[in-house]
Tab-separated table of C-alpha atoms and ligand atoms in Angstrom:
chain	number	residue	atom	x	y	z
O	1	UNK	CA	15.754	11.288	26.735
O	2	UNK	CA	18.797	12.594	24.810
O	3	UNK	CA	17.799	14.657	21.822
O	4	UNK	CA	20.336	12.703	19.751
O	5	UNK	CA	18.460	9.407	20.027
O	6	UNK	CA	18.564	7.703	16.633
O	7	UNK	CA	15.933	4.968	16.902
O	8	UNK	CA	12.757	4.765	18.989
O	9	UNK	CA	11.326	1.333	19.787
O	10	UNK	CA	8.311	0.194	21.805
O	11	UNK	CA	8.316	-2.601	24.355
O	12	UNK	CA	6.307	-5.656	23.296
O	13	UNK	CA	3.464	-4.809	25.656
O	14	UNK	CA	3.227	-1.324	24.128
O	15	UNK	CA	2.433	-2.718	20.663
O	16	UNK	CA	-1.150	-1.591	19.963
O	17	UNK	CA	-3.991	-4.029	20.724
O	18	UNK	CA	-6.423	-2.362	18.299
O	19	UNK	CA	-6.379	-1.199	14.685
O	20	UNK	CA	-7.882	2.208	13.923
O	21	UNK	CA	-10.931	2.331	11.629
O	22	UNK	CA	-10.949	5.866	10.217
O	23	UNK	CA	-14.278	5.238	8.450
O	24	UNK	CA	-16.015	5.577	11.829
O	25	UNK	CA	-14.635	9.107	12.289
O	26	UNK	CA	-15.008	10.409	8.730
O	27	UNK	CA	-17.564	13.197	8.335
O	28	UNK	CA	-18.305	12.139	4.754
O	29	UNK	CA	-18.206	8.358	4.635
O	30	UNK	CA	-16.900	6.721	1.462
O	31	UNK	CA	-19.736	6.045	-0.992
O	32	UNK	CA	-20.739	2.367	-0.978
O	33	UNK	CA	-19.061	-0.140	-3.276
O	34	UNK	CA	-21.601	-1.360	-5.845
O	35	UNK	CA	-22.314	-4.916	-6.914
O	36	UNK	CA	-20.832	-5.306	-10.422
O	37	UNK	CA	-23.993	-6.973	-11.732
O	38	UNK	CA	-26.909	-5.227	-10.036
O	39	UNK	CA	-25.175	-1.872	-9.340
O	40	UNK	CA	-26.759	-2.010	-5.854
O	41	UNK	CA	-24.754	-1.082	-2.718
O	42	UNK	CA	-22.764	-4.062	-1.585
O	43	UNK	CA	-23.538	-5.989	1.593
O	44	UNK	CA	-20.827	-7.895	3.472
O	45	UNK	CA	-22.546	-11.172	2.449
O	46	UNK	CA	-22.024	-10.276	-1.206
O	47	UNK	CA	-18.278	-10.508	-0.570
O	48	UNK	CA	-18.336	-13.858	1.235
O	49	UNK	CA	-17.845	-15.964	-1.936
O	50	UNK	CA	-14.594	-14.083	-2.634
O	51	UNK	CA	-13.210	-12.905	0.713
O	52	UNK	CA	-13.364	-14.492	4.136
O	53	UNK	CA	-16.270	-13.275	6.251
O	54	UNK	CA	-14.420	-11.264	8.869
O	55	UNK	CA	-12.553	-9.066	6.381
O	56	UNK	CA	-15.775	-8.671	4.374
O	57	UNK	CA	-17.405	-7.222	7.488
O	58	UNK	CA	-14.382	-5.056	8.253
O	59	UNK	CA	-14.462	-3.733	4.704
O	60	UNK	CA	-17.887	-2.159	5.188
O	61	UNK	CA	-17.598	-1.295	8.878
O	62	UNK	CA	-18.264	2.427	9.243
O	63	UNK	CA	-19.185	2.394	12.934
O	64	UNK	CA	-16.501	0.759	15.109
O	65	UNK	CA	-13.554	3.106	15.623
O	66	UNK	CA	-11.265	0.495	17.184
O	67	UNK	CA	-11.029	-3.124	16.041
O	68	UNK	CA	-9.229	-5.618	18.225
O	69	UNK	CA	-6.141	-7.299	16.818
O	70	UNK	CA	-6.583	-11.053	17.408
O	71	UNK	CA	-4.037	-12.464	19.865
O	72	UNK	CA	-2.430	-14.918	17.352
O	73	UNK	CA	-1.886	-12.032	14.912
O	74	UNK	CA	-0.432	-9.834	17.630
O	75	UNK	CA	1.869	-12.688	18.656
O	76	UNK	CA	3.186	-12.863	15.095
O	77	UNK	CA	3.548	-9.081	14.920
O	78	UNK	CA	6.003	-9.474	17.791
O	79	UNK	CA	8.376	-11.377	15.475
O	80	UNK	CA	9.269	-8.012	13.900
O	81	UNK	CA	7.306	-5.266	15.672
O	82	UNK	CA	7.526	-2.676	16.907
O	83	UNK	CA	9.363	-1.421	13.838
O	84	UNK	CA	11.826	1.374	14.560
O	85	UNK	CA	10.968	5.031	14.250
O	86	UNK	CA	14.247	6.516	13.062
O	87	UNK	CA	15.459	10.089	13.123
O	88	UNK	CA	17.143	10.563	9.742
O	89	UNK	CA	20.128	12.556	10.967
O	90	UNK	CA	22.175	11.324	8.010
O	91	UNK	CA	19.637	12.529	5.469
O	92	UNK	CA	19.139	15.847	7.277
O	93	UNK	CA	22.880	16.425	7.131
O	94	UNK	CA	23.146	15.428	3.477
O	95	UNK	CA	20.372	17.902	2.636
O	96	UNK	CA	21.646	20.554	5.033
O	97	UNK	CA	18.039	21.146	6.040
O	98	UNK	CA	16.660	22.560	9.287
O	99	UNK	CA	13.741	20.089	8.968
O	100	UNK	CA	13.556	17.207	11.446
O	101	UNK	CA	13.064	14.078	9.386
O	102	UNK	CA	11.770	10.827	10.867
O	103	UNK	CA	10.946	7.592	9.125
O	104	UNK	CA	9.065	4.516	10.222
O	105	UNK	CA	11.113	1.546	9.088
O	106	UNK	CA	8.683	-1.123	7.847
O	107	UNK	CA	11.504	-2.733	5.851
O	108	UNK	CA	12.527	-4.765	8.915
O	109	UNK	CA	9.616	-7.178	8.495
O	110	UNK	CA	10.616	-10.784	7.595
O	111	UNK	CA	9.552	-10.180	3.985
O	112	UNK	CA	11.028	-6.687	3.758
O	113	UNK	CA	7.880	-4.571	3.561
O	114	UNK	CA	4.794	-3.367	5.403
O	115	UNK	CA	2.618	-5.871	3.497
O	116	UNK	CA	2.961	-8.526	6.183
O	117	UNK	CA	0.848	-6.454	8.612
O	118	UNK	CA	-2.275	-7.267	6.610
O	119	UNK	CA	-1.191	-10.661	5.237
O	120	UNK	CA	-0.969	-12.103	8.756
O	121	UNK	CA	-4.416	-10.787	9.641
O	122	UNK	CA	-6.032	-12.071	6.464
O	123	UNK	CA	-4.430	-15.526	6.667
O	124	UNK	CA	-5.441	-15.815	10.325
O	125	UNK	CA	-9.108	-14.996	9.647
O	126	UNK	CA	-9.184	-17.491	6.749
O	127	UNK	CA	-7.774	-20.243	8.963
O	128	UNK	CA	-10.307	-19.390	11.684
O	129	UNK	CA	-13.125	-19.810	9.157
O	130	UNK	CA	-11.898	-23.215	7.978
O	131	UNK	CA	-10.600	-22.050	4.604
O	132	UNK	CA	-7.690	-24.141	3.286
O	133	UNK	CA	-6.473	-22.272	0.182
O	134	UNK	CA	-5.816	-18.635	-0.508
O	135	UNK	CA	-5.037	-16.906	-3.745
O	136	UNK	CA	-3.821	-13.479	-4.712
O	137	UNK	CA	-1.955	-11.373	-7.225
O	138	UNK	CA	1.344	-9.623	-6.773
O	139	UNK	CA	3.210	-6.922	-8.669
O	140	UNK	CA	6.749	-6.453	-7.498
O	141	UNK	CA	6.256	-9.590	-5.408
O	142	UNK	CA	6.071	-7.872	-2.022
O	143	UNK	CA	2.473	-8.794	-1.347
O	144	UNK	CA	2.949	-12.298	-2.722
O	145	UNK	CA	5.952	-12.820	-0.463
O	146	UNK	CA	4.012	-11.541	2.551
O	147	UNK	CA	1.013	-13.715	1.782
O	148	UNK	CA	3.163	-16.789	1.124
O	149	UNK	CA	4.792	-16.401	4.526
O	150	UNK	CA	1.506	-15.651	6.312
O	151	UNK	CA	-0.115	-18.689	4.673
O	152	UNK	CA	2.732	-20.862	5.931
O	153	UNK	CA	2.362	-19.402	9.452
O	154	UNK	CA	-1.336	-20.273	9.573
O	155	UNK	CA	-1.159	-23.587	7.675
O	156	UNK	CA	-2.826	-22.561	4.371
O	157	UNK	CA	-1.923	-23.286	0.732
O	158	UNK	CA	-1.180	-20.125	-1.294
O	159	UNK	CA	-1.412	-19.624	-5.080
O	160	UNK	CA	-0.013	-16.333	-6.380
O	161	UNK	CA	-0.380	-14.693	-9.811
O	162	UNK	CA	2.621	-12.452	-10.355
O	163	UNK	CA	2.568	-9.643	-12.962
O	164	UNK	CA	4.756	-10.998	-15.775
O	165	UNK	CA	7.089	-7.990	-16.010
O	166	UNK	CA	7.899	-8.336	-12.310
O	167	UNK	CA	8.146	-12.137	-12.502
O	168	UNK	CA	10.906	-11.556	-15.041
O	169	UNK	CA	12.523	-8.457	-13.498
O	170	UNK	CA	12.436	-9.732	-9.907
O	171	UNK	CA	13.150	-13.470	-9.930
O	172	UNK	CA	14.188	-13.540	-6.274
O	173	UNK	CA	10.754	-12.455	-5.091
O	174	UNK	CA	9.439	-15.547	-6.818
O	175	UNK	CA	12.095	-17.584	-5.001
O	176	UNK	CA	11.005	-16.072	-1.697
O	177	UNK	CA	7.370	-16.995	-2.335
O	178	UNK	CA	8.411	-20.509	-3.317
O	179	UNK	CA	10.659	-20.773	-0.260
O	180	UNK	CA	7.581	-20.130	1.863
O	181	UNK	CA	5.760	-22.825	-0.087
O	182	UNK	CA	3.535	-20.829	-2.457
O	183	UNK	CA	2.700	-21.759	-6.044
O	184	UNK	CA	3.590	-18.837	-8.366
O	185	UNK	CA	2.220	-18.247	-11.906
O	186	UNK	CA	3.206	-15.347	-14.216
O	187	UNK	CA	0.192	-13.231	-15.267
O	188	UNK	CA	-1.381	-13.005	-17.791
O	189	UNK	CA	-1.476	-16.800	-17.926
O	190	UNK	CA	-3.439	-19.301	-19.965
O	191	UNK	CA	-4.793	-20.857	-16.750
O	192	UNK	CA	-7.790	-18.511	-16.475
O	193	UNK	CA	-10.361	-17.092	-18.836
O	194	UNK	CA	-9.308	-13.524	-17.929
O	195	UNK	CA	-5.679	-14.352	-18.751
O	196	UNK	CA	-6.545	-16.126	-22.006
O	197	UNK	CA	-8.708	-13.215	-23.150
O	198	UNK	CA	-6.022	-10.624	-22.715
O	199	UNK	CA	-3.266	-12.815	-24.166
O	200	UNK	CA	-5.388	-13.462	-27.221
O	201	UNK	CA	-5.900	-9.737	-27.750
O	202	UNK	CA	-2.335	-8.698	-26.793
O	203	UNK	CA	0.071	-11.674	-27.024
O	204	UNK	CA	3.088	-9.707	-25.727
O	205	UNK	CA	1.288	-7.969	-22.833
O	206	UNK	CA	3.610	-7.727	-19.823
O	207	UNK	CA	0.782	-7.810	-17.324
O	208	UNK	CA	-0.603	-5.426	-14.733
O	209	UNK	CA	-1.993	-5.703	-11.241
O	210	UNK	CA	-5.482	-5.276	-12.689
O	211	UNK	CA	-5.136	-8.372	-14.880
O	212	UNK	CA	-3.505	-10.458	-12.154
O	213	UNK	CA	-6.369	-9.579	-9.776
O	214	UNK	CA	-8.865	-10.851	-12.338
O	215	UNK	CA	-6.977	-14.133	-12.600
O	216	UNK	CA	-6.713	-14.640	-8.842
O	217	UNK	CA	-10.410	-13.872	-8.257
O	218	UNK	CA	-11.351	-16.298	-10.996
O	219	UNK	CA	-9.243	-19.025	-9.355
O	220	UNK	CA	-10.836	-18.322	-5.952
O	221	UNK	CA	-14.300	-18.617	-7.471
O	222	UNK	CA	-13.547	-21.885	-9.240
O	223	UNK	CA	-11.580	-23.644	-6.440
O	224	UNK	CA	-13.406	-25.224	-3.474
O	225	UNK	CA	-12.654	-23.803	-0.020
O	226	UNK	CA	-10.487	-21.087	-1.517
O	227	UNK	CA	-10.641	-17.365	-0.875
O	228	UNK	CA	-9.057	-14.379	-2.494
O	229	UNK	CA	-6.918	-11.886	-0.586
O	230	UNK	CA	-5.824	-8.405	-1.592
O	231	UNK	CA	-2.739	-6.554	-0.395
O	232	UNK	CA	-3.802	-2.978	-1.014
O	233	UNK	CA	-6.651	-0.677	-2.132
O	234	UNK	CA	-9.388	-2.136	0.079
O	235	UNK	CA	-10.434	-0.564	3.354
O	236	UNK	CA	-9.711	-3.604	5.547
O	237	UNK	CA	-6.117	-3.648	4.283
O	238	UNK	CA	-5.603	-0.013	5.271
O	239	UNK	CA	-7.229	-0.867	8.610
O	240	UNK	CA	-4.627	-3.566	9.339
O	241	UNK	CA	-1.839	-1.210	8.283
O	242	UNK	CA	-2.807	1.397	10.888
O	243	UNK	CA	-0.537	-0.520	13.262
O	244	UNK	CA	2.222	1.530	11.565
O	245	UNK	CA	0.798	4.943	12.436
O	246	UNK	CA	-0.415	3.886	15.877
O	247	UNK	CA	3.081	2.784	16.810
O	248	UNK	CA	4.549	5.898	15.207
O	249	UNK	CA	2.276	8.122	17.306
O	250	UNK	CA	3.691	6.607	20.498
O	251	UNK	CA	7.235	6.745	19.152
O	252	UNK	CA	6.954	10.397	18.071
O	253	UNK	CA	5.851	11.082	21.607
O	254	UNK	CA	9.022	9.366	22.858
O	255	UNK	CA	10.961	11.675	20.526
O	256	UNK	CA	9.101	14.639	22.001
O	257	UNK	CA	7.908	15.842	18.602
O	258	UNK	CA	4.772	15.867	16.473
O	259	UNK	CA	4.765	15.696	12.672
O	260	UNK	CA	3.824	18.738	10.584
O	261	UNK	CA	3.774	16.469	7.570
O	262	UNK	CA	3.170	12.759	7.076
O	263	UNK	CA	4.342	11.326	3.773
O	264	UNK	CA	4.066	7.899	2.142
O	265	UNK	CA	4.333	6.454	-1.334
O	266	UNK	CA	1.076	5.528	-2.959
O	267	UNK	CA	0.108	2.395	-4.867
O	268	UNK	CA	-3.434	1.663	-3.723
O	269	UNK	CA	-3.069	3.472	-0.427
O	270	UNK	CA	-2.396	0.879	2.259
O	271	UNK	CA	0.969	2.063	3.570
O	272	UNK	CA	-0.164	5.657	3.159
O	273	UNK	CA	-3.365	4.997	5.100
O	274	UNK	CA	-1.413	2.911	7.581
O	275	UNK	CA	0.887	5.692	8.639
O	276	UNK	CA	-1.467	8.616	7.971
O	277	UNK	CA	-4.875	7.653	9.401
O	278	UNK	CA	-3.971	7.575	13.113
O	279	UNK	CA	-2.562	11.112	12.755
O	280	UNK	CA	-5.396	12.236	10.479
O	281	UNK	CA	-7.804	11.267	13.230
O	282	UNK	CA	-6.660	14.398	15.088
O	283	UNK	CA	-7.167	16.521	11.980
O	284	UNK	CA	-10.708	15.197	11.533
O	285	UNK	CA	-11.720	15.340	15.209
O	286	UNK	CA	-9.762	18.384	16.451
O	287	UNK	CA	-8.730	20.247	13.327
O	288	UNK	CA	-5.054	19.641	14.043
O	289	UNK	CA	-2.900	21.233	11.384
O	290	UNK	CA	-0.998	18.386	9.708
O	291	UNK	CA	-0.306	17.923	6.013
O	292	UNK	CA	-0.652	14.457	4.513
O	293	UNK	CA	1.171	13.861	1.257
O	294	UNK	CA	0.763	10.811	-0.973
O	295	UNK	CA	3.665	10.336	-3.397
O	296	UNK	CA	2.677	8.555	-6.575
O	297	UNK	CA	4.623	7.829	-9.769
O	298	UNK	CA	4.206	10.386	-12.551
O	299	UNK	CA	3.495	7.474	-14.896
O	300	UNK	CA	0.519	6.273	-12.814
O	301	UNK	CA	-0.948	9.487	-11.373
O	302	UNK	CA	-4.467	8.592	-10.237
O	303	UNK	CA	-4.630	11.063	-7.354
O	304	UNK	CA	-2.977	13.992	-9.106
O	305	UNK	CA	-4.466	13.543	-12.569
O	306	UNK	CA	-7.162	10.866	-12.379
O	307	UNK	CA	-10.906	11.317	-12.007
O	308	UNK	CA	-13.161	10.569	-9.018
O	309	UNK	CA	-15.788	8.125	-10.245
O	310	UNK	CA	-17.039	4.560	-9.859
O	311	UNK	CA	-14.663	2.101	-11.490
O	312	UNK	CA	-13.700	-1.548	-11.319
O	313	UNK	CA	-10.730	-2.630	-9.223
O	314	UNK	CA	-9.493	-5.009	-11.905
O	315	UNK	CA	-8.941	-5.175	-15.631
O	316	UNK	CA	-11.715	-7.652	-16.415
O	317	UNK	CA	-14.425	-6.017	-14.296
O	318	UNK	CA	-14.991	-8.848	-11.781
O	319	UNK	CA	-14.654	-6.684	-8.647
O	320	UNK	CA	-17.316	-4.445	-7.159
O	321	UNK	CA	-17.475	-0.905	-8.514
O	322	UNK	CA	-15.530	1.354	-6.190
O	323	UNK	CA	-15.891	5.122	-5.827
O	324	UNK	CA	-12.325	6.212	-6.338
O	325	UNK	CA	-9.765	8.341	-8.081
O	326	UNK	CA	-8.930	6.310	-11.135
O	327	UNK	CA	-7.139	6.406	-14.473
O	328	UNK	CA	-9.590	3.777	-15.765
O	329	UNK	CA	-9.416	0.046	-15.107
O	330	UNK	CA	-8.170	-0.338	-18.694
O	331	UNK	CA	-5.109	1.845	-17.954
O	332	UNK	CA	-1.829	0.051	-18.735
O	333	UNK	CA	0.909	1.733	-16.680
O	334	UNK	CA	4.442	2.135	-18.017
O	335	UNK	CA	6.931	-0.514	-16.913
O	336	UNK	CA	8.477	1.475	-14.080
O	337	UNK	CA	10.533	-0.411	-11.512
O	338	UNK	CA	8.229	0.525	-8.644
O	339	UNK	CA	5.923	-2.380	-9.524
O	340	UNK	CA	3.840	-1.907	-6.372
O	341	UNK	CA	2.738	1.543	-7.536
O	342	UNK	CA	1.523	0.434	-10.973
O	343	UNK	CA	-2.173	0.416	-10.106
O	344	UNK	CA	-4.892	2.427	-11.834
O	345	UNK	CA	-6.962	3.431	-8.789
O	346	UNK	CA	-6.900	4.564	-5.177
O	347	UNK	CA	-8.706	3.073	-2.187
O	348	UNK	CA	-12.187	4.425	-1.451
O	349	UNK	CA	-11.294	5.914	1.959
O	350	UNK	CA	-8.294	7.799	0.634
O	351	UNK	CA	-10.276	8.907	-2.407
O	352	UNK	CA	-12.972	10.440	-0.205
O	353	UNK	CA	-10.371	12.085	2.057
O	354	UNK	CA	-8.623	13.494	-1.003
O	355	UNK	CA	-11.903	14.839	-2.355
O	356	UNK	CA	-12.650	16.442	1.026
O	357	UNK	CA	-9.251	18.142	1.174
O	358	UNK	CA	-7.760	16.256	4.137
O	359	UNK	CA	-4.714	15.247	2.103
O	360	UNK	CA	-2.723	16.101	-0.976
O	361	UNK	CA	-0.758	14.201	-3.577
O	362	UNK	CA	2.405	14.758	-5.595
O	363	UNK	CA	3.698	12.869	-8.594
O	364	UNK	CA	7.324	11.825	-8.853
O	365	UNK	CA	9.172	10.794	-11.986
O	366	UNK	CA	11.202	7.616	-12.041
O	367	UNK	CA	14.617	9.310	-12.178
O	368	UNK	CA	13.836	11.656	-9.295
O	369	UNK	CA	12.677	8.676	-7.237
O	370	UNK	CA	15.959	6.818	-7.750
O	371	UNK	CA	18.056	9.983	-7.182
O	372	UNK	CA	16.287	10.180	-3.820
O	373	UNK	CA	16.801	6.481	-3.102
O	374	UNK	CA	20.540	6.735	-3.815
O	375	UNK	CA	20.926	9.739	-1.533
O	376	UNK	CA	18.964	8.025	1.230
O	377	UNK	CA	20.969	4.800	0.901
O	378	UNK	CA	24.243	6.675	1.213
O	379	UNK	CA	23.041	8.865	4.081
O	380	UNK	CA	21.152	6.287	6.169
O	381	UNK	CA	22.659	2.965	5.068
O	382	UNK	CA	19.344	1.424	4.025
O	383	UNK	CA	18.653	0.737	0.352
O	384	UNK	CA	14.987	1.611	-0.122
O	385	UNK	CA	12.446	-0.223	-2.284
O	386	UNK	CA	11.772	1.605	-5.585
O	387	UNK	CA	8.253	2.276	-4.269
O	388	UNK	CA	9.550	3.831	-1.047
O	389	UNK	CA	11.904	6.033	-3.097
O	390	UNK	CA	8.816	8.048	-4.062
O	391	UNK	CA	8.128	8.887	-0.413
O	392	UNK	CA	11.767	9.818	0.059
O	393	UNK	CA	11.688	12.073	-3.018
O	394	UNK	CA	8.580	13.858	-1.693
O	395	UNK	CA	10.275	14.204	1.703
O	396	UNK	CA	13.391	15.682	0.103
O	397	UNK	CA	11.273	18.229	-1.783
O	398	UNK	CA	9.712	19.353	1.516
O	399	UNK	CA	13.041	19.349	3.363
O	400	UNK	CA	14.555	21.514	0.623
O	401	UNK	CA	11.624	23.906	0.964
O	402	UNK	CA	12.407	24.122	4.681
O	403	UNK	CA	15.976	24.959	3.789
O	404	UNK	CA	14.760	27.895	1.681
O	405	UNK	CA	12.427	29.220	4.359
O	406	UNK	CA	14.550	28.221	7.359
O	407	UNK	CA	11.583	26.422	8.941
O	408	UNK	CA	12.253	23.514	11.338
O	409	UNK	CA	9.300	21.438	10.188
O	410	UNK	CA	8.904	17.898	11.460
O	411	UNK	CA	8.488	15.438	8.611
O	412	UNK	CA	7.499	11.812	9.125
O	413	UNK	CA	7.594	9.411	6.214
O	414	UNK	CA	7.010	5.711	5.886
O	415	UNK	CA	9.834	3.555	4.584
O	416	UNK	CA	7.496	0.900	3.207
O	417	UNK	CA	10.215	-1.566	2.235
O	418	UNK	CA	13.866	-2.208	1.456
O	419	UNK	CA	15.252	-2.622	-2.031
O	420	UNK	CA	17.639	-5.524	-1.520
O	421	UNK	CA	15.626	-7.726	-3.870
O	422	UNK	CA	15.330	-4.834	-6.346
O	423	UNK	CA	19.009	-4.362	-7.112
O	424	UNK	CA	18.392	-5.035	-10.814
O	425	UNK	CA	16.507	-1.704	-10.809
O	426	UNK	CA	19.444	0.026	-9.169
O	427	UNK	CA	21.748	-1.587	-11.760
O	428	UNK	CA	19.634	-0.002	-14.473
O	429	UNK	CA	19.805	3.350	-12.727
O	430	UNK	CA	23.570	3.124	-12.244
O	431	UNK	CA	24.037	2.184	-15.898
O	432	UNK	CA	22.066	5.279	-16.917
O	433	UNK	CA	19.356	3.192	-18.525
O	434	UNK	CA	16.349	4.366	-16.509
O	435	UNK	CA	13.913	6.718	-18.147
O	436	UNK	CA	10.984	8.928	-17.290
O	437	UNK	CA	7.658	8.201	-18.921
O	438	UNK	CA	5.521	11.112	-20.046
O	439	UNK	CA	1.751	10.904	-19.964
O	440	UNK	CA	-0.224	13.499	-21.897
O	441	UNK	CA	-3.674	14.761	-20.940
O	442	UNK	CA	-4.905	13.045	-24.112
O	443	UNK	CA	-3.509	9.670	-22.935
O	444	UNK	CA	-5.313	10.022	-19.639
O	445	UNK	CA	-8.561	11.279	-21.125
O	446	UNK	CA	-8.656	8.536	-23.733
O	447	UNK	CA	-8.764	5.817	-21.089
O	448	UNK	CA	-11.406	7.579	-19.030
O	449	UNK	CA	-13.545	8.219	-22.121
O	450	UNK	CA	-13.257	4.536	-22.992
O	451	UNK	CA	-14.713	3.357	-19.690
O	452	UNK	CA	-17.326	6.128	-19.537
O	453	UNK	CA	-19.680	6.424	-16.571
O	454	UNK	CA	-20.134	3.061	-14.865
O	455	UNK	CA	-22.622	3.995	-12.146
H	1	LIG	C1	3.004	-2.750	-2.249
H	1	LIG	C2	3.985	-1.742	-1.856
H	1	LIG	C3	3.678	-0.378	-1.919
H	1	LIG	C4	2.405	0.149	-2.481
H	1	LIG	O1	1.226	-0.304	-1.918
H	1	LIG	P1	0.312	0.571	-0.963
H	1	LIG	O2	-0.890	-0.229	-0.759
H	1	LIG	O3	0.020	1.863	-1.681
H	1	LIG	O4	1.089	0.778	0.252
H	1	LIG	C5	4.620	0.506	-1.471
H	1	LIG	N1	5.814	0.100	-1.011
H	1	LIG	C6	6.151	-1.200	-0.954
H	1	LIG	C7	7.495	-1.585	-0.434
H	1	LIG	C8	5.248	-2.159	-1.360
H	1	LIG	O5	5.567	-3.447	-1.283
């Protein structure tokens, strides 16, 4: 193959038939999630009232390394997969770096982000189990859009709580969800107890993923034949996303290279886990020397500045207690444009891997993220999602380091989504109106002190 190949694609039959369950290979398994009431380790059955049964089992599966992708899900993957692995010649040139930069382009999915990889799986399992309605929360609207489409594919009704700031900043994501037939409510809303409580205490609150999760779970629990779905954080979501890294492994082989570094932006960890885990497998099993870098916003720095402890996944404390790096479930992130990264915690698998030194994290300020996004757009012709800009910024930092040292490192990053529905954010950047948000140690400590030790 020519060494100037730009894009690497797999044939349909080469699309993986199995997801990779890293929990089975981890030396130190994630600590168990705890029941919020009894504080006892959770059993899959405890999750059945909220999630469908199959994903509940997947969530706690620490033994099966490979989990088969159901045929109907794989058939739908073929509508947009394989996604291209792209050699970023344009970006390399713009940076004048000796590094070889590759990105996996998940923005080509019908909804513009990686989120569909798990939405299709979750909607399929719900349909299989006779569930008729699904509910969820969404920040920037990426997950909501993915779930709305997946629900339509598998004949389910979808109700989505969208974080109010995003509902207002990103009206076209709401239109997309509605186009696919979902019912969309801005959160906090007066339609749930969790929403009413927070609106009573803070009438102007612009919402957070944590609050919207509480509202969606409450709806699932009070609506017959309805289940809740989550687009990030949980282990089964990262499992479904490993299709990204499994494809990328084959595609890197086509390119005749192997990554020295794998980079992804970090909200709850699903696109990071998705691209990283299949490569990390070789680090865990064979000690292969690869760096894994999670890029999180400086205004929501759970991995770089949070604490590893049990915490709730949502604002109101309805979810199980999860052992994770957290800023506290009461943490209200600044209104950055990367709505999908405004979450207080990190998934339990990633948290354990971080604790055990298999990966690292960097924090990126808002302006640096958009500087990176602009450069990438001009060099590669793809306008990245504000979330993905964080991965690009981390990649640029590493590529610049290579320029200093003259090293030809191979960098692989995940382009989790495009920014074509986020142009209002770019408008703000271009008008010079975007700002960085500073968080002091005292801000961070105050939240953690407030929640104390939960288990
Ligand atoms: C949701 C989202 C993220 C963050 O979620 P993860 O679970 O951390 O991947 C990142 N990028 C895009 C485009 C998203 O939609």
